Short mmCIF file of C-alpha atoms and ligand atoms in Angstrom, two decimals:
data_model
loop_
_atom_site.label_atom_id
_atom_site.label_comp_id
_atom_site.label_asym_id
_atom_site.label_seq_id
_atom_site.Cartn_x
_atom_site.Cartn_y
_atom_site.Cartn_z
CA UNK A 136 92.10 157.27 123.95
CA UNK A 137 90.64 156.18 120.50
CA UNK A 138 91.86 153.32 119.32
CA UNK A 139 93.43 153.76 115.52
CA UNK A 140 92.77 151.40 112.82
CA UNK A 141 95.75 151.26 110.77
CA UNK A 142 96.68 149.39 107.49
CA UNK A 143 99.34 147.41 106.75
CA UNK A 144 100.99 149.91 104.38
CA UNK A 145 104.40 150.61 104.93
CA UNK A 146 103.58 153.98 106.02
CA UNK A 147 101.02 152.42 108.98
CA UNK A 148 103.76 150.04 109.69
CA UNK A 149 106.12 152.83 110.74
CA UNK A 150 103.31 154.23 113.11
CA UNK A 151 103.07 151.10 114.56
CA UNK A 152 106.59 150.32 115.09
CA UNK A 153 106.94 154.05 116.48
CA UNK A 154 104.11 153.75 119.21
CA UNK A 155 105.83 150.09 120.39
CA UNK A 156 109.23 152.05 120.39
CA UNK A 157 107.88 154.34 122.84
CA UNK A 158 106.41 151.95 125.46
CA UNK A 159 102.98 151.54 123.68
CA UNK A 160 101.28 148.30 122.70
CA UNK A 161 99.26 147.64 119.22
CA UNK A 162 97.33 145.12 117.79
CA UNK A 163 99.09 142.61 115.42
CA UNK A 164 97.76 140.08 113.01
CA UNK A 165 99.35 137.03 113.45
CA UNK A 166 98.15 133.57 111.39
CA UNK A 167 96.97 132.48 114.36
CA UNK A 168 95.11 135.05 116.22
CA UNK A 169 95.87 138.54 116.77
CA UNK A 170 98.48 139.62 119.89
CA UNK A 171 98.46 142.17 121.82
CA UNK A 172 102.32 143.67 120.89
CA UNK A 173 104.75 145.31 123.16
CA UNK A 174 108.76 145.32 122.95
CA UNK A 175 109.86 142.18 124.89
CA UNK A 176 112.39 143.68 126.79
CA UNK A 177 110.81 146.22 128.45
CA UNK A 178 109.10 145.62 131.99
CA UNK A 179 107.13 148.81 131.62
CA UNK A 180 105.77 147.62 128.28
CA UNK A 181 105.04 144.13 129.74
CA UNK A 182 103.02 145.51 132.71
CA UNK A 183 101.15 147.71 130.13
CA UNK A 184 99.72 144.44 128.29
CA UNK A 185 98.97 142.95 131.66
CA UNK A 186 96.97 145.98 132.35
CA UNK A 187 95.06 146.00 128.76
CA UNK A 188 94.18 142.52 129.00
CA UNK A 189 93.32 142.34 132.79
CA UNK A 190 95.48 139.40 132.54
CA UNK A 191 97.37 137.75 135.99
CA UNK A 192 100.98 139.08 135.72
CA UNK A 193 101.65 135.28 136.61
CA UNK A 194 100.56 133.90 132.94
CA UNK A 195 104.01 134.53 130.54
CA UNK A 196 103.98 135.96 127.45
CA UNK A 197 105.40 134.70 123.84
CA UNK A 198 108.24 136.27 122.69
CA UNK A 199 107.95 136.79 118.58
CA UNK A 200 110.85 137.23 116.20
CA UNK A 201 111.40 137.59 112.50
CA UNK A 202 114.63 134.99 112.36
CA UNK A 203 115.52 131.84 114.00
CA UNK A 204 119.27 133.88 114.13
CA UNK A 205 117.43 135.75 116.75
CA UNK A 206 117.10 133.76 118.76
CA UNK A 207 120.57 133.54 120.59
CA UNK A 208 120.86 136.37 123.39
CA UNK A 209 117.07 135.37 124.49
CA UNK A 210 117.95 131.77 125.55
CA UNK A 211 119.93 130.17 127.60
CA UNK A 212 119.95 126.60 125.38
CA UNK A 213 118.39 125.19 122.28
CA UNK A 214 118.43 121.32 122.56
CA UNK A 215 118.60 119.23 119.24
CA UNK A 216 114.60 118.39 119.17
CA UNK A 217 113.77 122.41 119.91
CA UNK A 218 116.35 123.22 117.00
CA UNK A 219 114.23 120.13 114.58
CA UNK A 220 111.04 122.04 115.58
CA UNK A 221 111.83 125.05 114.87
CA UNK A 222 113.48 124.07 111.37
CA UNK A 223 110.44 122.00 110.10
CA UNK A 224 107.46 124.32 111.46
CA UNK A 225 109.02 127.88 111.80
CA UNK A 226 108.10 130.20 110.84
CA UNK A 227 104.79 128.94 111.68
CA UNK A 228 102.06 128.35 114.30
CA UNK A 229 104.33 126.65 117.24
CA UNK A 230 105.75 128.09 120.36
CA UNK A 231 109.06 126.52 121.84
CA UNK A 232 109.39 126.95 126.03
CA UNK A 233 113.24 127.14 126.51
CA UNK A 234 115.44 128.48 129.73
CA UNK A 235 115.63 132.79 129.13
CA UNK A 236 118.62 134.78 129.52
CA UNK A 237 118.58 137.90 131.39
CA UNK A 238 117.81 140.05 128.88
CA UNK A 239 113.97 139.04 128.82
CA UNK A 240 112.39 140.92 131.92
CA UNK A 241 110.72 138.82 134.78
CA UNK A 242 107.65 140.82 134.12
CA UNK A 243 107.52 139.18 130.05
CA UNK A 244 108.29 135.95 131.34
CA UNK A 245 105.60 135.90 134.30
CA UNK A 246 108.51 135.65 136.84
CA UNK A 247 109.43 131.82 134.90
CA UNK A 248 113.03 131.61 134.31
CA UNK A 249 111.37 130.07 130.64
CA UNK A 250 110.23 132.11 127.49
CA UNK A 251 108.27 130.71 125.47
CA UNK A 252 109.66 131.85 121.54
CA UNK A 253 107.50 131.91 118.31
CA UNK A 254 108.46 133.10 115.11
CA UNK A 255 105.52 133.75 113.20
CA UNK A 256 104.86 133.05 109.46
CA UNK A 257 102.78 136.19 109.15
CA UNK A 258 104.41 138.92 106.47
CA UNK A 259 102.48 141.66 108.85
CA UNK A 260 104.05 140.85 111.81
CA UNK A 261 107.53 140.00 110.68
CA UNK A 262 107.68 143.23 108.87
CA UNK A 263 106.25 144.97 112.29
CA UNK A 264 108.65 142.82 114.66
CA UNK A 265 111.57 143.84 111.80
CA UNK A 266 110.54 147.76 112.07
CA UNK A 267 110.83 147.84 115.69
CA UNK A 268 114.21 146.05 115.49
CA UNK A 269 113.77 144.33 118.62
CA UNK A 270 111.53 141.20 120.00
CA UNK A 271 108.04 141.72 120.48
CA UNK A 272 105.57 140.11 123.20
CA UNK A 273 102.22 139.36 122.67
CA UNK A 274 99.89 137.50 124.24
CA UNK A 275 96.37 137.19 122.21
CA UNK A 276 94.45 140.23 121.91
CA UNK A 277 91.34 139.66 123.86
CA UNK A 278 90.35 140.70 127.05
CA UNK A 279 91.48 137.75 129.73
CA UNK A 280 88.78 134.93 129.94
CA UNK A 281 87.13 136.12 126.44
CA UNK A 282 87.81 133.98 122.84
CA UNK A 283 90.98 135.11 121.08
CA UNK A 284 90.93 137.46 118.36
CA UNK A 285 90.81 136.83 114.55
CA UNK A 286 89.50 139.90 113.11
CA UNK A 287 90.86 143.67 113.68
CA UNK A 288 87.22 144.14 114.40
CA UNK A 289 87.16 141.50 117.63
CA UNK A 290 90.00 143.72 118.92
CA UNK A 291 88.93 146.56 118.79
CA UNK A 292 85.21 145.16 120.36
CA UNK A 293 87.35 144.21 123.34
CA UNK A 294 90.31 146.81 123.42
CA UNK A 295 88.76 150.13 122.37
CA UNK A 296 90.07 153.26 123.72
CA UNK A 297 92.43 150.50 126.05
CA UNK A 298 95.45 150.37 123.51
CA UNK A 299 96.55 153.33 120.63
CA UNK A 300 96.35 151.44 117.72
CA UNK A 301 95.69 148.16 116.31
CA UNK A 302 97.14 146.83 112.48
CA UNK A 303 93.59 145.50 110.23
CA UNK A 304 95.37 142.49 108.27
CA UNK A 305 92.24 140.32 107.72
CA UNK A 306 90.78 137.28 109.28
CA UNK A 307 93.41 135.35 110.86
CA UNK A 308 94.14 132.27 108.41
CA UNK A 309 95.01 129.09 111.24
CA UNK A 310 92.10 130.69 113.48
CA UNK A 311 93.44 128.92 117.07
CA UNK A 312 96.74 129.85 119.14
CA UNK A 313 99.88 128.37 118.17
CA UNK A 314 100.63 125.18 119.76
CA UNK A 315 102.84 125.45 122.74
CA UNK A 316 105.18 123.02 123.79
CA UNK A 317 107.96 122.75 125.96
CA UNK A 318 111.63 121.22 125.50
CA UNK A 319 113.58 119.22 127.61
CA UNK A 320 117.44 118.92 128.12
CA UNK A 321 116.82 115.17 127.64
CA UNK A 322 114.84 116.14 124.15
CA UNK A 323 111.77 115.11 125.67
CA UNK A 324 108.16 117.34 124.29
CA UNK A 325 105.37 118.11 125.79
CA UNK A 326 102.87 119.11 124.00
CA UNK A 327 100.90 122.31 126.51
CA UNK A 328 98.75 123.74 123.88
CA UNK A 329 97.76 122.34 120.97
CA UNK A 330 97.35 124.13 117.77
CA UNK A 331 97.73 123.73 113.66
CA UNK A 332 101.28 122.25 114.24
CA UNK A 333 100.20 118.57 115.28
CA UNK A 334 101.04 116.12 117.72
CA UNK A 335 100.63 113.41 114.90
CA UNK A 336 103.45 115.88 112.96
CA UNK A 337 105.32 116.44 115.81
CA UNK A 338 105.80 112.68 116.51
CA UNK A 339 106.23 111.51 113.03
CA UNK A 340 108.89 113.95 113.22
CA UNK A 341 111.18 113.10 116.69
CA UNK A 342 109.41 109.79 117.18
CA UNK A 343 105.98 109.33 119.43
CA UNK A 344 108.64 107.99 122.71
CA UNK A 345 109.41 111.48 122.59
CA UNK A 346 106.93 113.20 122.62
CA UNK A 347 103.83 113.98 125.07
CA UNK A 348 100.41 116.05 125.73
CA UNK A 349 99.90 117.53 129.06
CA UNK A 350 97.01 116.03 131.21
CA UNK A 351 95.43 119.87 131.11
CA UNK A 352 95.16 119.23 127.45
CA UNK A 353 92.04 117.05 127.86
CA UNK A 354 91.43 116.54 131.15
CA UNK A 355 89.90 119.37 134.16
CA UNK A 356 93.06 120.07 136.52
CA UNK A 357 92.52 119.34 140.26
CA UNK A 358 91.93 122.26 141.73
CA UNK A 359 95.89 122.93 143.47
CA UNK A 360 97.52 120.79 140.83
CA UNK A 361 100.45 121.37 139.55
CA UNK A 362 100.41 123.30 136.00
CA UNK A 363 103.10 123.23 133.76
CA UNK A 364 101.64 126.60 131.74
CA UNK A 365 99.95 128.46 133.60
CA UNK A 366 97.70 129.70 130.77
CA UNK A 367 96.13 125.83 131.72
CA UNK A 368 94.58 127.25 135.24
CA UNK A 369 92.79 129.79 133.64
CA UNK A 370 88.78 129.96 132.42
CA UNK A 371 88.92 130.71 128.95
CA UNK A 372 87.11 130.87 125.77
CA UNK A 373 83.87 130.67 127.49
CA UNK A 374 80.71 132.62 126.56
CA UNK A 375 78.37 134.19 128.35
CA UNK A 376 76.01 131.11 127.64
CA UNK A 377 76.43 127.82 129.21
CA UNK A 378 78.35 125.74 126.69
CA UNK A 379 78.18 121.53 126.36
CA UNK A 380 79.93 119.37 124.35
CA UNK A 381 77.71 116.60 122.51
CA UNK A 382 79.73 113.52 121.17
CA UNK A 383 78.28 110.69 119.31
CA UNK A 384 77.11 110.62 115.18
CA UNK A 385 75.34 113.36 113.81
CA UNK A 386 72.09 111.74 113.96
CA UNK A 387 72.62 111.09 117.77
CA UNK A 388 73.79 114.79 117.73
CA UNK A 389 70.52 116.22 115.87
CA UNK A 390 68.44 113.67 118.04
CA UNK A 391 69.34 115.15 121.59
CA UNK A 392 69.67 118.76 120.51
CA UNK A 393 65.49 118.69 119.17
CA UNK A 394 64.68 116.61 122.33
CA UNK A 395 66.17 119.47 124.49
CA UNK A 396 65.61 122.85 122.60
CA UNK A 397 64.25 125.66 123.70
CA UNK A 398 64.24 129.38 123.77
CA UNK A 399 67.74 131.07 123.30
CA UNK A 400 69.29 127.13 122.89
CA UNK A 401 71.27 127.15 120.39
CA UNK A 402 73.19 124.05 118.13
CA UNK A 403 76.76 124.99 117.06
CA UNK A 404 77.31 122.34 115.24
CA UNK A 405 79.26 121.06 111.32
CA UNK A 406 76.63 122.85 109.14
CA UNK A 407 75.52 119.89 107.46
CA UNK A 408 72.90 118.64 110.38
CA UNK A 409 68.47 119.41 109.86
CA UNK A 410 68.17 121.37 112.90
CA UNK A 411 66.79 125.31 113.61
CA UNK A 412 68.53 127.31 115.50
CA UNK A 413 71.88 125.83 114.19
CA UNK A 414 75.35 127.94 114.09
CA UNK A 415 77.54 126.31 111.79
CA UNK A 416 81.48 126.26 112.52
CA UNK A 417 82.49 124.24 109.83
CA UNK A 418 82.80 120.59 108.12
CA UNK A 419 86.59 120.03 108.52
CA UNK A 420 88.77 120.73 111.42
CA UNK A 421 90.57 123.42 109.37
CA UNK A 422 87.07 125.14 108.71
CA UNK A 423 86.21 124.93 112.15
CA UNK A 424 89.58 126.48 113.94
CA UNK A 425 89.19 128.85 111.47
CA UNK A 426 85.53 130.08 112.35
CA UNK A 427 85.76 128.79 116.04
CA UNK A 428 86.45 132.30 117.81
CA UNK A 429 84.40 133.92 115.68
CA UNK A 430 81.75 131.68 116.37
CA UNK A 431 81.81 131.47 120.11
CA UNK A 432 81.66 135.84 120.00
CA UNK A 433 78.21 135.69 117.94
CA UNK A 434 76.64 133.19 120.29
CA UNK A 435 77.34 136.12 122.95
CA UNK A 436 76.00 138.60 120.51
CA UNK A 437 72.84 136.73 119.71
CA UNK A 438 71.85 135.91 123.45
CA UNK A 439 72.71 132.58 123.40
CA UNK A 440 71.66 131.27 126.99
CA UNK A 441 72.31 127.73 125.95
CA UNK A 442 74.72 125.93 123.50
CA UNK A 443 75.00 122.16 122.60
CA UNK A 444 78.21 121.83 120.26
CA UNK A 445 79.16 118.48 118.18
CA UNK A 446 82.26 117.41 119.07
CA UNK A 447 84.97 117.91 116.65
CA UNK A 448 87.31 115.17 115.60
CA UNK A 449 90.14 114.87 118.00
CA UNK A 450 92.97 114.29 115.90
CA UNK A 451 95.34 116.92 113.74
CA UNK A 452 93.96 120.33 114.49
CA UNK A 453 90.71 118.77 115.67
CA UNK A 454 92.61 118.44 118.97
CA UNK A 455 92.78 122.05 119.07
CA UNK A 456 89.50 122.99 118.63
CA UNK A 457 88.44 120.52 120.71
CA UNK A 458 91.19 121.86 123.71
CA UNK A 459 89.60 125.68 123.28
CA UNK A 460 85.66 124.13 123.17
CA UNK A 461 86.52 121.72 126.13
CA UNK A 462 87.15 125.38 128.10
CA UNK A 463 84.56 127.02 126.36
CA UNK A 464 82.12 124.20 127.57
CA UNK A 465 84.04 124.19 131.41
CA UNK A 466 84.57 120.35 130.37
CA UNK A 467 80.88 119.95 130.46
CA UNK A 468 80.64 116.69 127.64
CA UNK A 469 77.58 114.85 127.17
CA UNK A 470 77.54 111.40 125.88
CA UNK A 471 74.68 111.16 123.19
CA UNK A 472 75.72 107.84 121.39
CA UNK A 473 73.55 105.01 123.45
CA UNK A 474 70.66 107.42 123.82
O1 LIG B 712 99.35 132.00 118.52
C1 LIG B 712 99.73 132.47 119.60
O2 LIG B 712 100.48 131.83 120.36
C2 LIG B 712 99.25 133.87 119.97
C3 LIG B 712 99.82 134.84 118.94
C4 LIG B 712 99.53 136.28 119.28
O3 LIG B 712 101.19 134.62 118.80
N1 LIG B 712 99.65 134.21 121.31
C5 LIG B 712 99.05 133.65 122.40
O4 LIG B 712 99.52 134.10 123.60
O5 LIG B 712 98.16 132.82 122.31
P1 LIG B 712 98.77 133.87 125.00
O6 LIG B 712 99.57 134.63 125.97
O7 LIG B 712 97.35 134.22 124.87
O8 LIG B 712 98.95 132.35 125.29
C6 LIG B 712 100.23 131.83 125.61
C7 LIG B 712 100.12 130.55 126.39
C8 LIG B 712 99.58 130.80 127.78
O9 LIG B 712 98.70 129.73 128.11
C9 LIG B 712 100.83 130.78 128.64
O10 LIG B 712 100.56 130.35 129.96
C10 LIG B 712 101.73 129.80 127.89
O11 LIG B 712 101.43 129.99 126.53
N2 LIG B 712 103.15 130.14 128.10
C11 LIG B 712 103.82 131.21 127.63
N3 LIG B 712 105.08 131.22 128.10
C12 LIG B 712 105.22 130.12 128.86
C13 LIG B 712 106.29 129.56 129.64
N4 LIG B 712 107.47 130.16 129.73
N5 LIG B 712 106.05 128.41 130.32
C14 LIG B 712 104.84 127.80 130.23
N6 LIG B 712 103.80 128.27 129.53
C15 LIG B 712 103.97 129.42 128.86
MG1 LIG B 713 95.32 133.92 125.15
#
């Protein structure tokens, strides 16, 4: 199988909505990344996106849809602080985690009784999830373990001849996964994944006693602990080369990364530092989601055997970038401040 290209013409649109009709699975654009799409409802289609990814049929996938009015037969309950989500940041980057009716197969939901429901802002996949006339899952686009997807071109480098078709809408504009969070019945969030959507928005919004971030979010797991999502046990992210986080100013950052260079070491670092050997990812946190995946894939590309990154800020999106590079990095952070 060749994997097709297609546009986002109305005509390509059709195609795609035909081959997901019939069991198949394309590639989407989404703002965030791009998913791998199959109809939500279908166990067969499910198992095919396990199978294209590699992924474990254990780690649920996101159910998209066009409408919040859609919402109804998938779950079970919307409580009040899902509902102010969803009203304020949808359609948007955020997933909501709420209890699934019967209609979403065991195999979408990773045999959870939870689905996890996103209703994505873009006009691609709303008019693809509108075509097929039914809810689409899609997990991101990458092979499991690899950076997500945020060109048509990153799919198909990981999915060709693996899935029929995938739509080319651009560079993905948020660059990270949505942010995931879970609801509740007593209103209380918490906060699995971070992404564009904030937890500084989110708690302006409901009020910061209500809201919280998962330990996974920043901190390693004990091995046998516990996970809430179990997208949190998994390696991810990581490139081939062996990733470490540098915090501390970016003179202590350009200090340690000349003291320890070397052939195929690399800096990923703001851009603005006096260093060789320096991948930029950007000055702001929006910058840097954006060109994060993107980013990590090159360092593979270019032999990268060893990769010092400055920290990002840790607050807004920051956190999100800083959540995906923590993984990238297997938690490996090096102080350079006091050196
Ligand atoms: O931005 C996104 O969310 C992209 C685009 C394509 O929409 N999708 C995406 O899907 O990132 P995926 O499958 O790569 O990541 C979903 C994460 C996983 O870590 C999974 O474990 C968690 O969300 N998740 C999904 N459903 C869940 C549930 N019912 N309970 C707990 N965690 C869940
Ligand atoms: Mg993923």
């Amino acid at each position: 199988m060749i994997t097709r290209v297609l546009s986002t013409s109305d005509e390509d649109i059709r195609t795609a909505a035909q081959i997901i009709r019939e069991g198949g699975i394309v590639g989407m654009p989404t703002e965030t990344v791009y998913g791998l799409a199959g109809n939500a409802l279908s166990a067969e289609s499910a198992a095919r996106i396990y199978a294209a990814k590699g992924r474990p049929s254990d780690n649920p996938l996101i159910v998209h849809i066009a409408e919040f009015s859609q919402i109804a037969p998938l779950v079970r309950d919307v409580p009040h602080n899902a509902k102010v989500l969803f009203d304020t940041f949808s359609p948007g980057p955020l997933t909501v985690i709420l209890p699934k009716t019967d209609i979403i197969p065991k195999e979408t939901s990773g045999g959870l009784d939870t689905v996890g429901i996103r209703i994505p802002a873009d006009k691609t996949a709303r008019r693809l999830i509108s075509a097929c006339g039914f809810p689409l899952a899609a997990p991101s686009a990458n092979r499991s373990g690899s950076p997500s997807p945020t060109t048509a071109r990153h799919v198909t480098d990981d999915m060709d001849g693996r899935i029929p078709a995938v739509i080319d809408g651009g560079s993905c504009a948020v660059g990270v996964e949505s942010t995931v969070v879970s609801c509740g019945a007593d209103g209380l969030i918490t906060i699995l994944r971070p992404g564009h959507v904030s937890y500084e928005e989110i708690a302006d919004l409901i009020g910061a006693d209500s809201v919280r971030l998962a330990k996974g979010v920043t901190e390693r797991l004990d091995d046998g602990e516990r996970v809430l999502s179990p997208g949190m046990k998994y390696r991810h992210y990581a490139p081939s080369a062996d990733a470490a986080i540098v915090t501390g100013d970016k003179a202590a950052f350009e200090k340690y990364v000349r003291e320890h260079s070397g052939s195929n070491v690399y800096a990923m670092g703001y851009g603005d530092e006096e260093l060789d050997d320096l991948i930029p990812y950007g000055l702001t946190p929006d910058e840097q989601a954006h060109a994060l995946f993107d980013v990590l894939r090159r360092l593979d590309e270019i032999g990268a055997e060893r990769v010092y990154i400055r920290c990002p800020e840790r607050d807004g999106v920051g956190l999100a970038v800083y959540n995906r590079l923590l993984r990238a990095a297997g938690f490996e952070v090096i102080d350079a401040s006091d050196r």
